[in-house]
Coordinates of C-alpha atoms in Angstrom, one line a residue:
Chain A
M1150 CA 17.0 21.6 26.2
R1151 CA 17.0 18.7 23.8
K1152 CA 17.5 15.3 25.3
R1153 CA 17.8 12.1 23.4
G1154 CA 16.6 8.6 24.3
V1155 CA 16.2 5.1 22.7
G1156 CA 13.4 2.7 23.2
I1157 CA 12.4 -0.7 22.1
A1158 CA 9.0 -2.5 21.7
A1159 CA 8.2 -6.0 20.9
G1160 CA 5.1 -7.7 19.6
F1161 CA 3.3 -10.4 18.0
Y1162 CA 0.2 -10.6 15.7
P1163 CA -2.1 -13.5 14.8
M1164 CA -3.5 -13.3 11.1
G1165 CA -7.2 -13.0 10.4
M1166 CA -10.1 -13.7 12.4
S1167 CA -8.2 -16.3 14.5
G1168 CA -11.2 -17.2 16.8
G1169 CA -14.0 -16.9 14.7
G1170 CA -13.5 -18.7 11.5
D1171 CA -12.1 -17.2 8.3
S1172 CA -13.0 -18.1 4.8
S1173 CA -11.9 -17.3 1.4
Q1174 CA -12.6 -18.9 -2.1
A1175 CA -10.7 -18.5 -5.4
L1176 CA -11.2 -19.4 -9.0
V1177 CA -8.1 -20.0 -11.6
K1178 CA -9.1 -20.3 -15.1
I1179 CA -6.4 -21.2 -17.7
Q1180 CA -6.9 -19.4 -21.0
P1181 CA -6.4 -21.3 -24.3
D1182 CA -3.3 -19.2 -24.7
G1183 CA -1.8 -20.6 -21.6
S1184 CA -2.4 -17.5 -19.5
A1185 CA -4.5 -17.6 -16.3
V1186 CA -7.0 -15.4 -14.8
L1187 CA -7.4 -15.6 -11.0
T1188 CA -10.6 -14.4 -9.4
V1189 CA -10.8 -13.7 -5.9
G1190 CA -13.0 -11.6 -3.5
S1191 CA -10.3 -9.6 -1.6
C1192 CA -9.8 -6.2 -3.2
D1193 CA -6.2 -4.5 -3.3
I1194 CA -6.5 -1.5 -1.2
G1195 CA -2.7 -0.6 -2.2
Q1196 CA -1.1 -3.3 -0.1
G1197 CA -0.3 -5.3 -3.2
C1198 CA -2.3 -8.4 -3.0
K1199 CA -3.0 -8.4 -6.8
T1200 CA 0.8 -8.8 -7.2
V1201 CA 1.3 -11.2 -4.3
L1202 CA -1.7 -13.4 -5.5
A1203 CA -0.5 -13.3 -9.2
Q1204 CA 2.9 -14.4 -8.0
M1205 CA 1.6 -17.4 -6.2
T1206 CA -0.6 -18.5 -9.0
A1207 CA 2.3 -18.1 -11.5
E1208 CA 4.5 -20.3 -9.0
V1209 CA 2.0 -23.1 -8.9
L1210 CA 1.0 -23.3 -12.5
G1211 CA 4.7 -22.7 -13.6
I1212 CA 4.0 -19.9 -15.9
D1213 CA 5.3 -16.3 -16.0
Y1214 CA 4.0 -13.8 -13.4
A1215 CA 3.0 -11.4 -16.4
Q1216 CA 0.8 -14.1 -17.8
V1217 CA -1.6 -14.0 -14.6
K1218 CA -4.4 -11.5 -14.5
V1219 CA -6.1 -11.1 -11.3
V1220 CA -9.8 -10.1 -11.0
N1221 CA -10.7 -8.8 -7.5
D1222 CA -12.7 -5.8 -7.7
D1223 CA -16.3 -6.8 -7.6
T1224 CA -17.5 -8.9 -4.6
D1225 CA -20.8 -9.6 -6.3
N1226 CA -19.1 -11.5 -9.3
C1227 CA -16.1 -12.9 -7.2
P1228 CA -16.0 -16.0 -5.0
L1229 CA -16.6 -15.5 -1.3
S1230 CA -14.1 -13.7 0.8
F1231 CA -14.3 -12.3 4.1
G1232 CA -12.4 -9.2 2.9
T1233 CA -9.4 -7.1 2.9
F1234 CA -8.6 -6.6 6.8
A1235 CA -6.7 -8.1 9.7
S1236 CA -3.6 -8.9 7.7
R1237 CA -5.4 -12.0 6.1
V1238 CA -5.3 -11.6 2.4
T1239 CA -1.8 -13.0 1.7
Y1240 CA -2.5 -15.8 3.9
V1241 CA -6.2 -16.8 3.5
D1242 CA -6.8 -15.8 -0.1
G1243 CA -3.2 -17.0 -0.8
K1244 CA -4.2 -20.4 0.6
A1245 CA -7.4 -20.6 -1.5
T1246 CA -5.5 -19.3 -4.6
I1247 CA -2.8 -22.0 -4.2
A1248 CA -5.5 -24.6 -3.9
A1249 CA -7.2 -23.3 -6.9
A1250 CA -4.0 -23.2 -9.0
E1251 CA -3.2 -26.6 -8.0
N1252 CA -6.7 -27.8 -9.0
A1253 CA -6.3 -26.1 -12.4
R1254 CA -2.9 -27.5 -12.8
D1255 CA -4.1 -31.0 -12.1
I1256 CA -6.6 -30.7 -15.0
L1257 CA -3.8 -29.5 -17.2
L1258 CA -1.6 -32.5 -16.2
E1259 CA -4.6 -34.9 -16.9
V1260 CA -5.1 -33.3 -20.3
A1261 CA -1.4 -33.5 -21.2
A1262 CA -1.0 -37.0 -20.0
Q1263 CA -3.6 -37.8 -22.5
M1264 CA -1.9 -36.0 -25.2
L1265 CA 1.4 -37.5 -24.5
E1266 CA 0.2 -40.9 -23.5
K1267 CA 1.6 -40.9 -20.0
S1268 CA 0.2 -40.8 -16.5
P1269 CA -0.5 -37.3 -14.9
E1270 CA 2.1 -38.5 -12.1
D1271 CA 4.9 -38.6 -14.5
L1272 CA 4.4 -35.0 -15.6
V1273 CA 5.5 -31.6 -14.2
A1274 CA 4.5 -28.2 -14.8
A1275 CA 7.3 -25.5 -15.0
D1276 CA 8.8 -22.7 -17.2
G1277 CA 5.5 -22.5 -19.3
K1278 CA 5.7 -26.2 -20.3
I1279 CA 4.4 -29.5 -19.1
S1280 CA 7.1 -31.9 -19.4
V1281 CA 7.8 -35.5 -18.5
K1282 CA 9.8 -35.8 -15.3
D1283 CA 12.5 -38.2 -16.5
D1284 CA 12.5 -37.1 -20.1
P1285 CA 12.3 -33.3 -20.0
D1286 CA 12.6 -33.0 -23.7
T1287 CA 9.3 -34.5 -24.3
S1288 CA 7.2 -31.4 -23.4
L1289 CA 4.0 -29.4 -24.3
A1290 CA 3.7 -25.7 -23.9
I1291 CA 1.0 -24.9 -21.3
G1292 CA -0.8 -22.8 -24.1
E1293 CA -0.9 -25.9 -26.3
V1294 CA -2.3 -28.1 -23.5
A1295 CA -4.9 -25.5 -22.6
G1296 CA -5.8 -24.9 -26.2
A1297 CA -6.5 -28.5 -26.8
A1298 CA -8.5 -29.0 -23.8
T1299 CA -10.6 -26.0 -24.5
F1300 CA -11.2 -26.5 -28.2
G1301 CA -10.3 -30.1 -28.8
M1302 CA -11.7 -32.0 -25.8
R1303 CA -14.4 -29.4 -24.9
R1304 CA -13.1 -29.1 -21.3
L1305 CA -13.1 -26.0 -19.3
V1306 CA -9.7 -25.7 -17.3
V1307 CA -11.0 -24.1 -14.1
G1308 CA -9.5 -24.7 -10.7
L1309 CA -11.3 -24.0 -7.6
G1310 CA -9.8 -23.6 -4.2
H1311 CA -11.2 -22.8 -0.8
Y1312 CA -9.4 -22.1 2.6
M1313 CA -11.5 -22.1 5.8
R1314 CA -10.1 -21.8 9.1
D1315 CA -12.5 -23.4 11.5
P1316 CA -13.9 -21.5 14.5
A1317 CA -11.9 -22.1 17.7
T1318 CA -13.9 -23.9 20.2
P1319 CA -12.5 -23.7 23.7
D1320 CA -12.6 -26.8 25.8
P1321 CA -15.3 -26.4 28.3
D1322 CA -13.2 -27.4 31.2
T1323 CA -9.9 -25.8 30.6
G1324 CA -10.5 -23.2 28.0
E1325 CA -8.0 -24.5 25.8
C1326 CA -8.2 -24.0 22.2
D1327 CA -6.3 -23.3 19.0
P1328 CA -7.4 -19.7 17.9
V1329 CA -4.3 -18.7 16.0
C1330 CA -3.2 -19.7 12.3
S1331 CA 0.2 -18.0 12.1
L1332 CA 2.0 -15.8 14.6
A1333 CA 4.3 -13.0 13.3
W1334 CA 6.6 -11.5 15.5
A1335 CA 8.1 -7.8 15.7
A1336 CA 10.7 -5.7 17.3
N1337 CA 10.8 -2.0 16.8
L1338 CA 13.5 0.5 17.8
A1339 CA 13.0 4.2 18.1
E1340 CA 15.4 6.9 18.7
V1341 CA 13.6 10.3 19.7
E1342 CA 14.8 13.8 20.6
V1343 CA 12.4 15.6 23.3
D1344 CA 12.6 19.3 23.6
T1345 CA 12.0 19.9 27.3
E1346 CA 11.0 23.5 26.9
T1347 CA 8.3 23.0 24.1
G1348 CA 7.3 19.2 24.8
E1349 CA 7.9 18.4 21.2
V1350 CA 9.0 14.9 20.3
E1351 CA 11.1 14.3 17.0
V1352 CA 11.4 10.8 16.0
L1353 CA 15.0 10.6 14.5
R1354 CA 15.2 6.9 13.8
L1355 CA 12.6 4.0 13.7
V1356 CA 14.0 0.6 13.0
S1357 CA 11.2 -1.8 12.3
S1358 CA 11.9 -5.4 12.2
Y1359 CA 9.3 -8.2 11.2
D1360 CA 9.1 -11.9 10.8
V1361 CA 6.9 -12.3 8.0
G1362 CA 7.4 -16.0 7.5
K1363 CA 8.2 -15.4 4.0
A1364 CA 8.3 -12.2 2.0
I1365 CA 6.5 -13.3 -1.1
N1366 CA 7.4 -9.9 -2.5
P1367 CA 10.1 -8.2 -0.6
M1368 CA 9.6 -4.7 -2.0
L1369 CA 5.8 -4.6 -1.2
T1370 CA 6.6 -6.0 2.3
E1371 CA 9.0 -3.2 2.9
G1372 CA 6.3 -0.8 1.7
Q1373 CA 3.9 -2.2 4.2
I1374 CA 6.4 -2.1 7.0
E1375 CA 7.3 1.6 6.1
G1376 CA 3.6 2.7 5.8
G1377 CA 2.8 1.1 9.2
G1378 CA 5.9 2.8 10.6
A1379 CA 4.6 6.4 9.6
M1380 CA 1.1 5.4 10.9
G1381 CA 2.5 4.3 14.2
V1382 CA 4.6 7.6 14.5
G1383 CA 1.3 9.5 14.0
A1384 CA -0.4 7.4 16.6
A1385 CA 2.4 8.1 19.0
L1386 CA 2.7 11.7 18.6
S1387 CA -0.1 13.5 16.8
E1388 CA -3.2 11.8 15.8
Q1389 CA -6.1 12.1 18.2
L1390 CA -9.9 11.4 17.6
H1391 CA -11.2 12.5 21.1
P1392 CA -9.1 15.1 22.6
H1393 CA -11.4 15.2 25.7
Y1394 CA -12.1 11.5 25.8
P1395 CA -14.5 10.3 27.4
G1396 CA -16.1 13.5 26.4
L1397 CA -16.7 13.7 22.6
E1398 CA -16.6 17.4 22.1
D1399 CA -14.0 19.0 20.0
Q1400 CA -13.5 16.1 17.8
P1401 CA -11.3 16.8 14.5
T1402 CA -13.4 17.3 11.5
N1403 CA -10.6 17.7 8.8
L1404 CA -7.1 16.9 8.0
G1405 CA -5.9 20.2 9.3
D1406 CA -6.9 19.2 13.0
Y1407 CA -6.3 15.4 12.7
A1408 CA -2.6 15.8 12.2
I1409 CA -1.3 12.8 10.1
P1410 CA 2.4 12.7 9.7
T1411 CA 3.8 14.6 6.7
T1412 CA 7.3 14.1 5.1
M1413 CA 8.7 16.5 7.6
D1414 CA 7.6 14.3 10.7
I1415 CA 9.0 11.0 9.4
P1416 CA 12.6 10.0 9.5
D1417 CA 14.1 7.7 6.7
L1418 CA 12.4 4.5 8.0
E1419 CA 14.5 1.4 8.2
S1420 CA 12.8 -2.0 7.7
V1421 CA 14.3 -5.4 8.5
I1422 CA 12.6 -8.5 7.0
Y1423 CA 13.2 -11.6 9.1
E1424 CA 11.8 -14.9 7.5
C1425 CA 10.8 -17.7 9.8
P1426 CA 8.6 -19.8 7.8
S1427 CA 5.0 -20.3 8.9
T1428 CA 4.4 -24.2 9.1
N1429 CA 0.9 -23.8 7.4
G1430 CA 1.2 -20.4 5.4
P1431 CA 1.2 -19.9 1.9
F1432 CA 4.8 -20.7 0.9
G1433 CA 5.5 -20.0 4.8
A1434 CA 3.9 -16.5 4.7
K1435 CA 2.4 -15.0 7.7
G1436 CA 0.0 -11.9 8.0
L1437 CA 2.0 -8.5 8.4
G1438 CA 0.0 -5.5 7.6
E1439 CA -1.7 -4.4 10.7
M1440 CA 1.0 -5.2 13.3
T1441 CA 3.4 -2.7 11.4
A1442 CA 1.3 0.1 12.8
N1443 CA 1.2 -1.2 16.3
C1444 CA 4.7 -1.5 17.4
P1445 CA 6.2 2.1 16.9
A1446 CA 4.1 3.8 19.5
P1447 CA 5.3 1.8 22.5
A1448 CA 8.9 2.1 21.0
I1449 CA 8.6 5.8 21.0
V1450 CA 7.0 6.2 24.4
N1451 CA 9.9 4.0 25.7
A1452 CA 12.3 6.2 24.1
I1453 CA 10.9 9.4 25.5
H1454 CA 11.2 7.8 29.1
D1455 CA 14.7 7.1 28.2
A1456 CA 15.1 10.6 27.3
V1457 CA 13.5 12.5 30.0
G1458 CA 12.4 9.9 32.6
V1459 CA 8.6 10.3 32.3
W1460 CA 6.0 7.7 31.2
L1461 CA 3.2 8.8 28.9
N1462 CA 0.5 6.7 29.5
E1463 CA -2.0 8.1 27.1
L1464 CA -1.5 8.7 23.4
P1465 CA -0.7 10.8 21.5
A1466 CA 2.4 11.9 23.3
S1467 CA 1.4 15.4 22.4
P1468 CA 3.7 18.4 23.4
E1469 CA 1.1 19.4 26.1
R1470 CA 1.1 16.0 27.6
V1471 CA 4.9 15.8 27.7
L1472 CA 5.1 19.1 29.2
R1473 CA 2.5 18.1 32.0
A1474 CA 4.3 14.9 32.7
L1475 CA 7.6 16.8 33.0
D1476 CA 6.0 19.4 35.4
E1477 CA 4.7 16.7 37.6
K1478 CA 8.2 15.1 37.7
G1479 CA 9.5 18.5 38.6
G1480 CA 11.2 19.7 35.2
G1481 CA 13.2 18.0 32.6
Chain B
M1329 CA -23.0 32.1 -15.0
Y1330 CA -19.6 33.0 -16.5
S1331 CA -17.4 31.6 -19.2
L1332 CA -13.9 30.2 -18.3
E1333 CA -11.6 29.8 -21.1
F1334 CA -8.4 27.9 -20.3
T1335 CA -6.0 25.3 -21.6
V1336 CA -6.1 21.9 -19.9
N1337 CA -3.1 19.5 -20.9
G1338 CA -2.7 21.4 -24.1
Q1339 CA -6.5 21.4 -25.0
L1340 CA -8.3 24.6 -25.2
C1341 CA -11.6 24.2 -23.0
Q1342 CA -14.7 26.5 -22.5
V1343 CA -16.8 25.8 -19.5
A1344 CA -19.8 27.7 -17.9
V1345 CA -19.0 28.4 -14.2
D1346 CA -20.4 30.5 -11.4
L1347 CA -18.6 32.5 -8.9
K1348 CA -18.3 29.7 -6.4
T1349 CA -17.1 26.8 -8.6
T1350 CA -13.9 25.5 -7.9
L1351 CA -11.2 24.5 -10.4
L1352 CA -11.4 20.9 -9.1
E1353 CA -15.2 20.9 -9.7
V1354 CA -14.5 22.0 -13.3
L1355 CA -11.9 19.3 -13.9
R1356 CA -13.8 16.4 -12.4
D1357 CA -17.5 17.3 -12.9
K1358 CA -17.3 19.3 -16.2
L1359 CA -14.2 17.9 -17.8
F1360 CA -14.3 14.4 -16.3
I1361 CA -10.7 14.5 -15.6
T1362 CA -10.6 12.6 -12.4
S1363 CA -7.1 12.4 -11.4
P1364 CA -7.2 15.2 -9.1
K1365 CA -8.9 13.8 -6.1
V1366 CA -11.3 15.1 -3.6
G1367 CA -9.4 14.3 -0.5
C1368 CA -10.2 16.8 2.3
N1369 CA -11.7 19.4 0.1
T1370 CA -10.3 22.0 2.5
G1371 CA -6.9 22.4 1.2
D1372 CA -5.2 20.2 3.7
C1373 CA -4.0 17.1 1.9
G1374 CA -2.8 18.1 -1.5
T1375 CA -4.7 15.1 -3.5
C1376 CA -6.3 17.7 -5.7
S1377 CA -2.9 19.4 -6.7
V1378 CA -2.6 20.4 -10.2
L1379 CA -0.1 22.8 -12.1
M1380 CA -1.4 26.2 -13.2
N1381 CA 1.1 28.1 -15.5
G1382 CA 3.6 25.6 -14.0
K1383 CA 2.8 26.5 -10.3
L1384 CA 1.5 23.9 -8.0
V1385 CA -2.0 24.8 -6.8
R1386 CA -4.7 23.0 -4.7
S1387 CA -7.6 23.0 -7.1
C1388 CA -10.1 22.4 -4.3
I1389 CA -9.5 25.8 -3.0
T1390 CA -8.7 27.5 -6.3
N1391 CA -11.6 29.5 -7.9
A1392 CA -12.2 28.3 -11.2
L1393 CA -12.1 31.8 -12.8
S1394 CA -8.6 32.2 -11.6
A1395 CA -7.6 29.8 -14.3
Q1396 CA -9.0 32.3 -17.0
G1397 CA -6.5 32.1 -20.0
K1398 CA -4.1 30.1 -18.1
E1399 CA -2.5 26.5 -18.6
V1400 CA -3.7 23.7 -16.3
T1401 CA -1.8 20.5 -16.3
T1402 CA -2.9 17.3 -14.5
I1403 CA -1.1 13.8 -14.3
E1404 CA -2.8 13.1 -17.7
G1405 CA -0.9 15.9 -19.3
L1406 CA 2.7 14.4 -18.3
A1407 CA 3.1 11.6 -20.6
E1408 CA 4.2 12.8 -24.1
A1409 CA 3.6 10.5 -27.2
G1410 CA 2.6 7.6 -25.3
E1411 CA 6.0 7.8 -23.3
L1412 CA 5.8 8.2 -19.4
H1413 CA 7.3 11.0 -17.7
P1414 CA 10.6 10.2 -15.9
L1415 CA 8.9 11.1 -12.7
Q1416 CA 6.1 8.6 -13.7
E1417 CA 8.8 6.0 -14.6
A1418 CA 10.4 6.6 -11.3
F1419 CA 7.4 6.2 -9.1
H1420 CA 6.7 3.0 -10.8
D1421 CA 10.2 1.7 -10.5
N1422 CA 10.6 2.6 -6.7
Y1423 CA 7.1 1.5 -5.6
G1424 CA 6.2 5.1 -5.0
A1425 CA 2.6 4.6 -4.9
Q1426 CA 0.4 2.0 -2.8
C1427 CA -3.2 3.0 -3.0
G1428 CA -2.6 5.6 -5.6
F1429 CA -4.9 8.3 -4.2
C1430 CA -2.1 10.7 -3.4
T1431 CA -0.1 9.7 -6.2
P1432 CA -1.1 12.3 -9.1
G1433 CA -0.7 15.1 -6.5
M1434 CA 2.7 13.6 -5.3
I1435 CA 4.0 13.4 -9.0
L1436 CA 2.7 17.0 -9.8
A1437 CA 4.3 18.5 -6.5
S1438 CA 7.4 16.6 -7.6
K1439 CA 7.3 18.2 -11.0
A1440 CA 6.7 21.6 -9.7
L1441 CA 9.9 21.0 -7.4
L1442 CA 12.2 19.7 -10.2
D1443 CA 11.2 22.4 -12.7
E1444 CA 12.5 24.8 -10.3
N1445 CA 15.2 22.8 -8.7
P1446 CA 16.4 20.0 -10.9
K1447 CA 18.9 18.7 -8.2
P1448 CA 17.2 18.8 -5.0
T1449 CA 18.7 17.3 -1.8
R1450 CA 16.5 14.8 -0.1
E1451 CA 15.7 17.4 2.7
E1452 CA 14.4 19.7 0.0
A1453 CA 12.4 17.0 -1.7
K1454 CA 10.7 16.2 1.7
E1455 CA 10.1 20.0 2.0
A1456 CA 8.5 20.3 -1.3
L1457 CA 6.2 17.4 -0.7
S1458 CA 5.3 18.4 2.8
G1459 CA 2.0 19.6 1.8
N1460 CA 0.8 16.4 0.2
L1461 CA -0.3 13.6 2.7
C1462 CA 0.2 10.0 2.1
R1463 CA -1.2 7.4 4.5
C1464 CA 0.2 4.3 2.8
T1465 CA 3.9 4.5 2.0
G1466 CA 5.5 6.3 4.9
Y1467 CA 7.0 8.8 2.3
G1468 CA 10.4 7.1 2.0
K1469 CA 9.8 5.5 -1.3
I1470 CA 8.1 8.5 -2.7
I1471 CA 11.2 10.5 -1.9
D1472 CA 13.5 7.8 -3.3
S1473 CA 11.3 8.1 -6.5
V1474 CA 11.8 11.9 -6.7
M1475 CA 15.6 11.6 -6.3
A1476 CA 15.6 8.8 -8.9
A1477 CA 13.9 10.8 -11.4
A1478 CA 16.1 14.0 -10.8
E1479 CA 19.1 11.7 -11.4
Q1480 CA 17.5 10.3 -14.5
M1481 CA 16.6 13.8 -15.9
A1482 CA 20.0 15.1 -15.2
Q1483 CA 21.5 12.2 -17.0
A1484 CA 19.2 12.7 -20.1
K1485 CA 20.2 16.3 -20.2
S1486 CA 23.9 15.7 -20.4

């Protein structure tokens, strides 16, 4: 018999190495034509940080996104970054990037102020131009300013930025400390169908809702949520590194034995982006990536309980484990 | 050694192979076409997929000599005169790729599907791509891309 159930799981996730100090640095160079090159140390593993960091740079400098080139593929030649992990790049490298872009913008404003015989505070950078705040018709193209700085004034328009979260030091008496930069929140809902004869579980629906602070790029955010959803389904139902843990025998050695979900195992995933801005994140953003893989499994296990009344306390909830649990309970 | 003569992306190639050389080794190591990936190298993941006479094959478990006299297409052979194939456009527009490792195989598997069944249902598209693993996307946007390309190609024909 096939029985249906619904389960919910909630979670939260602190970004980066919250307790231990977490650092990234960035460098923004304005080219004489007004385009920008951002150099950071965190590489793009497909999550889209090249896009997101370029967006942030463009936003600060008031230039078009397509005018920003991101160099982040060689840690030997890039500024320091702790790396791409722990959902930290949008936040930590983002903060460093914004600081670097602001630094570069300050140089541009200073040069433009000289050219327009104004004070830098009277100027604003937007829409590819630097213009006078209360006289918008008086403006210079950013390329004009950068070109004059580079060739005429012999200045290198380079902004440097750094972000470091200090290590959290617990109070020796109370243990109190502030280890968390930003907290992202999550709720997942899973609907499953359990076959009580074979023990197979099919995920019919997975709705994943995440508070991302600010979705810098909603399409990439959705991509992260969906990708994590599929990983979560795999963790819940099929992926197993040590079938006889704590024994280490019979480890899977190829992708035939280690069954990651295929197109046929994943329903059309539903993502819900919720934005409750972080008070200190870049444009309000929080860390999202990793948590998306954490919530589906508990939601699915709860849904299995709702369907057939057994708790699966070990993952994955393989057909064998589901059947054993049903046997123990005395049938489905 | 044996002489393998076949066409890759419209170009005639001649390569010396032995009896155990795979098609993937020929493409990557002799012809330096690196879009077919060495994913699992056991035929499980589909990242090495190429088209041989229009049919989807896993080049990591395809003996090179079985390509004798045949036409092999990799992702490099899809764009024509600098114009991306509608599938490539659709994967780009619908964010059908994240890290990109599975993407060449995914697009070729999609092409094999659309060549045979230009108007697949979503379920049929899922089934056609079920042999190609992706770890990043959760597949939804890949299937969206295939459906968008099918739509686009049908419109272009009419």
